[in-house]
Tab-separated table of C-alpha atoms in Angstrom:
chain	number	residue	atom	x	y	z
A	186	UNK	CA	79.875	132.960	78.796
A	187	UNK	CA	81.899	136.065	77.999
A	188	UNK	CA	82.394	136.809	81.701
A	189	UNK	CA	83.522	133.207	82.319
A	190	UNK	CA	86.035	133.341	79.467
A	191	UNK	CA	87.392	136.667	80.719
A	192	UNK	CA	87.825	135.261	84.233
A	193	UNK	CA	89.567	132.185	82.827
A	194	UNK	CA	91.939	134.325	80.728
A	195	UNK	CA	92.748	136.518	83.736
A	196	UNK	CA	93.484	133.432	85.831
A	197	UNK	CA	95.873	132.051	83.206
A	198	UNK	CA	97.611	135.424	82.862
A	199	UNK	CA	98.166	135.519	86.638
A	200	UNK	CA	99.456	131.930	86.689
A	201	UNK	CA	101.836	132.575	83.763
A	202	UNK	CA	103.074	135.839	85.317
A	203	UNK	CA	103.679	134.115	88.655
A	204	UNK	CA	105.589	131.321	86.920
A	205	UNK	CA	107.781	133.828	85.047
A	206	UNK	CA	108.477	135.743	88.265
A	207	UNK	CA	109.541	132.517	90.002
A	208	UNK	CA	111.863	131.662	87.094
A	209	UNK	CA	113.374	135.155	87.207
A	210	UNK	CA	113.986	134.952	90.967
A	211	UNK	CA	115.537	131.490	90.633
A	212	UNK	CA	117.803	132.646	87.800
A	213	UNK	CA	118.944	135.724	89.755
A	214	UNK	CA	119.602	133.593	92.818
A	215	UNK	CA	121.639	131.135	90.738
A	216	UNK	CA	123.631	134.040	89.224
A	217	UNK	CA	124.358	135.501	92.674
A	218	UNK	CA	125.389	132.056	93.900
A	219	UNK	CA	127.902	131.663	91.051
A	220	UNK	CA	129.294	135.190	91.641
A	221	UNK	CA	129.807	134.547	95.368
A	222	UNK	CA	131.272	131.116	94.624
A	223	UNK	CA	133.839	132.665	92.238
A	224	UNK	CA	134.677	135.325	94.809
A	225	UNK	CA	135.312	132.646	97.434
A	226	UNK	CA	137.516	130.811	94.920
A	227	UNK	CA	139.578	133.993	94.445
A	228	UNK	CA	139.852	134.401	98.240
A	229	UNK	CA	141.168	130.840	98.559
A	230	UNK	CA	143.663	131.387	95.760
A	231	UNK	CA	144.913	134.523	97.546
A	232	UNK	CA	145.008	132.504	100.806
A	233	UNK	CA	147.081	129.807	99.030
A	234	UNK	CA	149.466	132.446	97.705
A	235	UNK	CA	149.847	133.908	101.208
A	236	UNK	CA	150.543	130.397	102.548
A	237	UNK	CA	153.228	129.918	99.898
A	238	UNK	CA	154.808	133.275	100.830
A	239	UNK	CA	154.969	132.365	104.529
A	240	UNK	CA	156.578	129.004	103.697
A	241	UNK	CA	159.346	130.739	101.733
A	242	UNK	CA	159.847	133.680	104.071
A	243	UNK	CA	163.269	135.413	104.446
A	244	UNK	CA	164.554	138.685	105.836
A	245	UNK	CA	163.658	140.558	102.631
A	246	UNK	CA	159.946	139.558	102.650
A	247	UNK	CA	157.289	141.468	104.590
A	248	UNK	CA	155.048	138.834	106.261
A	249	UNK	CA	152.484	141.258	107.679
A	250	UNK	CA	150.153	141.150	104.675
A	251	UNK	CA	150.275	137.326	104.113
A	252	UNK	CA	149.753	136.809	107.839
A	253	UNK	CA	146.676	139.067	107.832
A	254	UNK	CA	145.243	137.235	104.795
A	255	UNK	CA	145.638	133.886	106.587
A	256	UNK	CA	144.186	135.261	109.814
A	257	UNK	CA	141.209	137.111	108.293
A	258	UNK	CA	139.551	134.004	106.842
A	259	UNK	CA	136.894	133.400	109.496
A	260	UNK	CA	134.097	131.925	107.388
A	261	UNK	CA	135.398	129.486	104.775
A	262	UNK	CA	136.271	125.989	106.142
A	263	UNK	CA	139.557	124.688	104.713
A	264	UNK	CA	142.060	121.847	105.094
A	265	UNK	CA	145.706	122.005	104.047
A	266	UNK	CA	147.419	118.686	103.189
A	267	UNK	CA	150.744	117.509	101.827
A	268	UNK	CA	151.205	115.328	98.751
A	269	UNK	CA	150.205	112.109	100.580
A	270	UNK	CA	146.997	113.748	101.919
A	271	UNK	CA	148.251	114.021	105.474
A	272	UNK	CA	146.590	116.986	107.186
A	273	UNK	CA	148.973	119.866	107.833
A	274	UNK	CA	146.447	122.345	109.127
A	275	UNK	CA	142.829	123.508	109.042
A	276	UNK	CA	140.710	126.594	109.535
A	277	UNK	CA	137.099	127.074	110.720
A	278	UNK	CA	136.732	123.328	111.447
A	279	UNK	CA	136.282	121.580	114.785
A	280	UNK	CA	139.668	120.263	116.025
A	281	UNK	CA	138.087	116.985	117.158
A	282	UNK	CA	137.146	116.191	113.545
A	283	UNK	CA	140.677	116.891	112.285
A	284	UNK	CA	142.200	114.692	114.976
A	285	UNK	CA	140.063	111.761	113.822
A	286	UNK	CA	141.858	110.506	110.678
A	287	UNK	CA	138.779	108.757	109.278
A	288	UNK	CA	136.545	111.800	109.718
A	289	UNK	CA	139.216	114.077	108.276
A	290	UNK	CA	139.439	111.925	105.132
A	291	UNK	CA	135.663	111.989	104.716
A	292	UNK	CA	135.689	115.752	105.082
A	293	UNK	CA	138.467	116.130	102.499
A	294	UNK	CA	136.445	113.985	100.092
A	295	UNK	CA	133.385	116.170	100.646
A	296	UNK	CA	135.388	119.386	100.157
A	297	UNK	CA	136.820	117.919	96.953
A	298	UNK	CA	133.290	117.320	95.609
A	299	UNK	CA	132.249	120.895	96.501
A	300	UNK	CA	135.205	122.738	94.990
A	301	UNK	CA	138.272	121.978	92.906
A	302	UNK	CA	141.385	121.794	95.113
A	303	UNK	CA	144.121	124.420	94.866
A	304	UNK	CA	147.710	123.284	94.332
A	305	UNK	CA	150.435	125.178	96.202
A	306	UNK	CA	153.922	124.615	94.713
A	307	UNK	CA	155.957	126.002	97.599
A	308	UNK	CA	159.232	124.536	96.211
A	309	UNK	CA	159.774	123.438	92.639
A	310	UNK	CA	158.340	119.937	92.306
A	311	UNK	CA	156.888	119.919	95.864
A	312	UNK	CA	153.200	120.560	96.482
A	313	UNK	CA	150.674	121.176	99.205
A	314	UNK	CA	146.934	120.984	98.523
A	315	UNK	CA	144.201	123.288	99.739
A	316	UNK	CA	140.701	121.820	100.083
A	317	UNK	CA	137.853	124.131	101.007
A	318	UNK	CA	134.067	124.108	101.403
A	319	UNK	CA	131.429	126.725	100.749
A	320	UNK	CA	130.992	129.307	103.483
A	321	UNK	CA	127.807	129.176	105.633
A	322	UNK	CA	126.501	132.260	103.803
A	323	UNK	CA	126.926	130.550	100.418
A	324	UNK	CA	125.221	127.398	101.691
A	325	UNK	CA	122.249	129.451	102.879
A	326	UNK	CA	122.069	131.130	99.492
A	327	UNK	CA	122.128	127.687	97.844
A	328	UNK	CA	118.980	126.626	99.697
A	329	UNK	CA	117.256	129.982	99.365
A	330	UNK	CA	115.530	129.089	96.039
A	331	UNK	CA	114.128	125.900	97.572
A	332	UNK	CA	112.734	127.853	100.526
A	333	UNK	CA	111.352	130.486	98.161
A	334	UNK	CA	109.598	127.929	95.971
A	335	UNK	CA	108.174	126.266	99.104
A	336	UNK	CA	106.815	129.605	100.376
A	337	UNK	CA	105.313	130.403	96.969
A	338	UNK	CA	103.768	126.931	96.878
A	339	UNK	CA	102.187	127.487	100.317
A	340	UNK	CA	100.904	130.885	99.242
A	341	UNK	CA	99.438	129.326	96.092
A	342	UNK	CA	97.809	126.581	98.158
A	343	UNK	CA	96.232	129.191	100.450
A	344	UNK	CA	94.899	131.150	97.463
A	345	UNK	CA	93.547	127.957	95.897
A	346	UNK	CA	91.941	126.905	99.180
A	347	UNK	CA	90.329	130.351	99.547
A	348	UNK	CA	89.060	130.215	95.962
A	349	UNK	CA	87.726	126.679	96.411
A	350	UNK	CA	86.063	127.543	99.743
A	351	UNK	CA	84.433	130.624	98.214
A	352	UNK	CA	83.180	128.542	95.303
A	353	UNK	CA	81.786	125.832	97.594
A	354	UNK	CA	80.160	128.496	99.773
A	355	UNK	CA	78.451	129.942	96.705
A	356	UNK	CA	77.288	126.479	95.644
A	357	UNK	CA	75.968	125.783	99.152
A	358	UNK	CA	73.930	128.989	99.062
A	359	UNK	CA	72.544	128.009	95.658
A	360	UNK	CA	71.595	124.517	96.860
A	361	UNK	CA	70.050	125.940	100.038
A	362	UNK	CA	67.993	128.383	97.951
A	363	UNK	CA	66.858	125.587	95.629
A	364	UNK	CA	65.938	123.400	98.619
A	365	UNK	CA	63.814	126.165	100.175
A	366	UNK	CA	62.144	126.837	96.825
A	367	UNK	CA	61.415	123.109	96.456
A	368	UNK	CA	59.830	123.067	99.911
A	369	UNK	CA	57.711	126.062	98.914
A	370	UNK	CA	56.578	124.412	95.668
A	371	UNK	CA	55.669	121.136	97.397
A	372	UNK	CA	53.521	123.051	99.875
A	373	UNK	CA	50.809	123.928	97.308
A	374	UNK	CA	49.858	120.404	96.155
A	375	UNK	CA	50.310	119.192	99.732
A	376	UNK	CA	47.601	121.557	100.943
A	377	UNK	CA	45.364	120.258	98.188
A	378	UNK	CA	45.990	116.640	99.232
A	379	UNK	CA	45.023	117.448	102.820
A	380	UNK	CA	41.745	118.840	101.482
A	381	UNK	CA	41.100	115.712	99.432
A	382	UNK	CA	41.676	113.543	102.508
A	383	UNK	CA	38.978	115.473	104.357
A	384	UNK	CA	36.593	114.874	101.425
A	385	UNK	CA	37.454	111.144	101.499
A	386	UNK	CA	36.621	111.041	105.199
A	387	UNK	CA	33.308	112.770	104.547
A	388	UNK	CA	32.533	110.226	101.813
A	389	UNK	CA	33.284	107.361	104.230
A	390	UNK	CA	36.174	105.938	102.202
A	391	UNK	CA	37.838	102.886	103.763
A	392	UNK	CA	39.489	104.118	106.969
A	393	UNK	CA	42.672	102.041	106.446
A	394	UNK	CA	43.195	103.634	103.031
A	395	UNK	CA	42.657	107.121	104.432
A	396	UNK	CA	45.015	106.402	107.324
A	397	UNK	CA	47.825	105.265	104.976
A	398	UNK	CA	47.323	108.327	102.780
A	399	UNK	CA	47.510	110.530	105.890
A	400	UNK	CA	50.797	108.868	106.828
A	401	UNK	CA	52.205	109.665	103.385
A	402	UNK	CA	50.980	113.249	103.636
A	403	UNK	CA	52.656	113.529	107.033
A	404	UNK	CA	55.766	112.110	105.409
A	405	UNK	CA	55.632	114.766	102.662
A	406	UNK	CA	55.186	117.450	105.325
A	407	UNK	CA	58.315	116.141	107.037
A	408	UNK	CA	60.257	116.229	103.766
A	409	UNK	CA	59.062	119.796	103.143
A	410	UNK	CA	60.120	120.735	106.657
A	411	UNK	CA	63.565	119.183	106.096
A	412	UNK	CA	64.162	121.085	102.863
A	413	UNK	CA	63.012	124.340	104.436
A	414	UNK	CA	65.567	123.866	107.262
A	415	UNK	CA	68.572	123.525	104.908
A	416	UNK	CA	70.881	126.519	105.320
A	417	UNK	CA	69.403	127.581	108.673
A	418	UNK	CA	70.042	126.581	112.282
A	419	UNK	CA	67.366	124.049	113.359
A	420	UNK	CA	65.595	124.323	116.696
A	421	UNK	CA	66.230	121.503	119.168
A	422	UNK	CA	63.724	119.919	121.533
A	423	UNK	CA	64.138	117.441	124.352
A	424	UNK	CA	62.613	114.261	122.935
A	425	UNK	CA	62.592	110.573	123.767
A	426	UNK	CA	65.303	109.172	121.482
A	427	UNK	CA	63.795	105.652	121.592
A	428	UNK	CA	60.364	106.823	120.481
A	429	UNK	CA	61.649	109.149	117.722
A	430	UNK	CA	63.950	106.457	116.335
A	431	UNK	CA	61.186	103.852	116.421
A	432	UNK	CA	58.793	106.162	114.526
A	433	UNK	CA	61.232	106.520	111.616
A	434	UNK	CA	61.984	102.788	111.701
A	435	UNK	CA	58.304	101.746	111.622
A	436	UNK	CA	57.458	104.092	108.759
A	437	UNK	CA	60.122	102.552	106.521
A	438	UNK	CA	59.388	99.007	107.697
A	439	UNK	CA	55.811	99.235	106.427
A	440	UNK	CA	56.886	100.525	102.997
A	441	UNK	CA	59.535	98.021	101.942
A	442	UNK	CA	59.051	94.520	100.559
A	443	UNK	CA	59.006	91.393	102.647
A	444	UNK	CA	62.425	90.525	101.216
A	445	UNK	CA	63.882	92.855	103.851
A	446	UNK	CA	63.665	91.500	107.398
A	447	UNK	CA	63.507	94.330	109.966
A	448	UNK	CA	64.257	94.103	113.684
A	449	UNK	CA	64.276	96.755	116.392
A	450	UNK	CA	65.618	96.559	119.930
A	451	UNK	CA	65.784	99.357	122.481
A	452	UNK	CA	65.448	100.149	126.182
A	453	UNK	CA	61.995	100.038	127.741
A	454	UNK	CA	62.507	103.493	129.271
A	455	UNK	CA	62.701	107.015	127.885
A	456	UNK	CA	66.031	108.550	126.897
A	457	UNK	CA	65.625	112.354	126.747
A	458	UNK	CA	68.007	113.932	124.189
A	459	UNK	CA	68.001	117.441	122.671
A	460	UNK	CA	67.341	116.832	118.959
A	461	UNK	CA	65.312	118.140	116.068
A	462	UNK	CA	62.748	115.349	115.502
A	463	UNK	CA	62.428	115.983	111.761
A	464	UNK	CA	66.174	115.884	111.172
A	465	UNK	CA	66.648	112.872	113.447
A	466	UNK	CA	64.090	110.879	111.449
A	467	UNK	CA	65.977	111.931	108.292
A	468	UNK	CA	69.155	110.513	109.842
A	469	UNK	CA	67.593	107.129	110.647
A	470	UNK	CA	65.884	106.908	107.256
A	471	UNK	CA	69.132	107.686	105.414
A	472	UNK	CA	70.992	104.954	107.285
A	473	UNK	CA	68.244	102.379	106.720
A	474	UNK	CA	67.869	103.248	103.023
A	475	UNK	CA	71.637	103.013	102.503
A	476	UNK	CA	71.599	99.642	104.229
A	477	UNK	CA	68.784	98.406	101.949
A	478	UNK	CA	70.696	99.646	98.880
A	479	UNK	CA	73.815	97.811	100.094
A	480	UNK	CA	71.755	94.595	100.314
A	481	UNK	CA	70.110	95.254	96.905
A	482	UNK	CA	66.696	95.051	98.535
A	483	UNK	CA	67.161	91.616	100.100
A	484	UNK	CA	68.531	90.795	103.568
A	485	UNK	CA	68.240	91.741	107.239
A	486	UNK	CA	68.378	95.126	108.966
A	487	UNK	CA	68.699	95.568	112.720
A	488	UNK	CA	68.282	98.852	114.587
A	489	UNK	CA	69.595	98.574	118.137
A	490	UNK	CA	69.633	101.283	120.820
A	491	UNK	CA	72.048	100.800	123.736
A	492	UNK	CA	72.289	103.039	126.782
A	493	UNK	CA	74.623	102.936	129.783
A	494	UNK	CA	73.411	106.114	131.472
A	495	UNK	CA	76.283	108.199	130.051
A	496	UNK	CA	76.322	107.450	126.330
A	497	UNK	CA	73.427	106.343	124.107
A	498	UNK	CA	74.296	104.419	120.941
A	499	UNK	CA	72.114	103.732	117.902
A	500	UNK	CA	73.453	100.918	115.730
A	501	UNK	CA	72.118	100.204	112.244
A	502	UNK	CA	73.344	96.829	110.944
A	503	UNK	CA	72.781	95.168	107.563
A	504	UNK	CA	73.792	92.030	105.699
A	505	UNK	CA	74.940	93.882	102.578
A	506	UNK	CA	78.122	94.030	100.531
A	507	UNK	CA	80.179	95.695	103.261
A	508	UNK	CA	82.510	98.722	103.229
A	509	UNK	CA	86.275	98.525	102.554
A	510	UNK	CA	88.264	99.778	105.551
A	511	UNK	CA	89.905	102.538	103.504
A	512	UNK	CA	86.430	104.005	102.832
A	513	UNK	CA	85.292	104.157	106.470
A	514	UNK	CA	85.738	107.941	106.581
A	515	UNK	CA	85.271	108.831	102.915
A	516	UNK	CA	81.669	107.518	102.786
A	517	UNK	CA	80.668	110.545	104.883
A	518	UNK	CA	82.300	113.034	102.517
A	519	UNK	CA	80.077	115.071	100.134
A	520	UNK	CA	80.007	113.592	96.636
A	521	UNK	CA	81.242	110.125	97.622
A	522	UNK	CA	78.969	107.396	96.255
A	523	UNK	CA	79.220	103.851	94.921
A	524	UNK	CA	75.873	104.104	93.118
A	525	UNK	CA	75.714	104.744	89.372
A	526	UNK	CA	73.089	107.465	89.821
A	527	UNK	CA	73.879	108.642	93.335
A	528	UNK	CA	74.815	112.197	94.318
A	529	UNK	CA	76.740	111.214	97.429
A	530	UNK	CA	74.830	113.595	99.723
A	531	UNK	CA	72.842	111.246	102.010
A	532	UNK	CA	75.551	110.184	104.443
A	533	UNK	CA	77.301	113.577	104.351
A	534	UNK	CA	74.013	115.223	105.393
A	535	UNK	CA	73.561	112.530	108.048
A	536	UNK	CA	77.012	113.282	109.461
A	537	UNK	CA	76.273	117.013	109.507
A	538	UNK	CA	72.950	116.511	111.298
A	539	UNK	CA	74.443	114.155	113.895
A	540	UNK	CA	77.692	116.019	114.618
A	541	UNK	CA	76.963	119.704	113.950
A	542	UNK	CA	73.318	119.970	114.979
A	543	UNK	CA	72.834	117.174	117.526
A	544	UNK	CA	76.434	117.208	118.891
A	545	UNK	CA	76.786	113.464	118.519
A	546	UNK	CA	79.241	111.209	116.695
A	547	UNK	CA	78.797	108.869	113.723
A	548	UNK	CA	81.186	106.237	112.417
A	549	UNK	CA	81.451	102.850	110.741
A	550	UNK	CA	81.643	100.576	113.769
A	551	UNK	CA	82.519	97.431	111.828
A	552	UNK	CA	82.209	95.994	108.347
A	553	UNK	CA	83.083	92.810	106.501
A	554	UNK	CA	83.038	92.482	102.723
A	555	UNK	CA	79.970	90.552	101.457
A	556	UNK	CA	78.777	90.019	105.038
A	557	UNK	CA	77.504	93.382	106.180
A	558	UNK	CA	78.189	96.601	108.061
A	559	UNK	CA	77.256	98.399	111.246
A	560	UNK	CA	77.088	102.184	111.479
A	561	UNK	CA	76.915	103.692	114.953
A	562	UNK	CA	75.562	107.023	116.188
A	563	UNK	CA	76.407	108.018	119.754
A	564	UNK	CA	75.109	110.807	121.992
A	565	UNK	CA	76.363	111.922	125.380
A	566	UNK	CA	73.604	112.001	128.028
């Protein structure tokens, strides 16, 4: 508990420090922006004064300095107008825009919103007006904080994603370890059950009873094998997909009530596919059990295998409550469940087995609310 609290405190200290650093950078950027903006205002006021000097030039006035001030402005866009807003001249603006009266007026309006205009009283009672915009450098500085915050946000997202991935990886290792330990613990009573079956055979117990018990023991062995494979790469074998699917189907068919009507249809020839038989049966069982849950234990389930020589499809259809279209993909995500006591692992494990181990594809083929759904698995031949 102490270690957890210390880690939590450290995390909050880092978050607070990062937030303060961002605020400091934003404040400094804003301060620089205001300083540069004031400097550009001073430059424009000097430019206006130079313009006034050139308009009132005589033989006693040196025009070299005012002329250089006018000429040296190569960055700040400006428009000079008379009292009725007719354009007298411009600087650092495309001539085509100035020639278009409508565009020029829009530009003057924009400049006016950016900066307060400068009045030039070149003769007593007569004025010209200087409108100017921020220089490209100042505009870049204006958007710098936004870019900075965006970069920091991306960096934070990467750190969070790394932290989350590390945490999930640790949880996966824990679950894999627990699964293997569960498989190990089941093995002891399972061995004992196999021994008891042999005693029952020796005592001539009803053969049908012994056979059903053997099927359940085989089922437990399969479950143990599945749990022992979690966290490790399973071995694949070339098996007849029709036969392996039918085995899983028949086992479940014999163990559910007559309220569920089962049907199976598949090709009458072998379809060799590289799969792990234990994991494939887990896939089929998960889909059938989910279908039965969706029907609340009453309805029809159809397992259909279709093959065109290139792609083999296994379709599991039910007459259950259906799946909303927006959940077509999310039902395969870990933790997603509509059951009150579900963990949301069945279909996510099914997807992993089909796509990562068996190199197939799984999807909701079609669904209609309160009428049923069809989930399809496909394998390339």
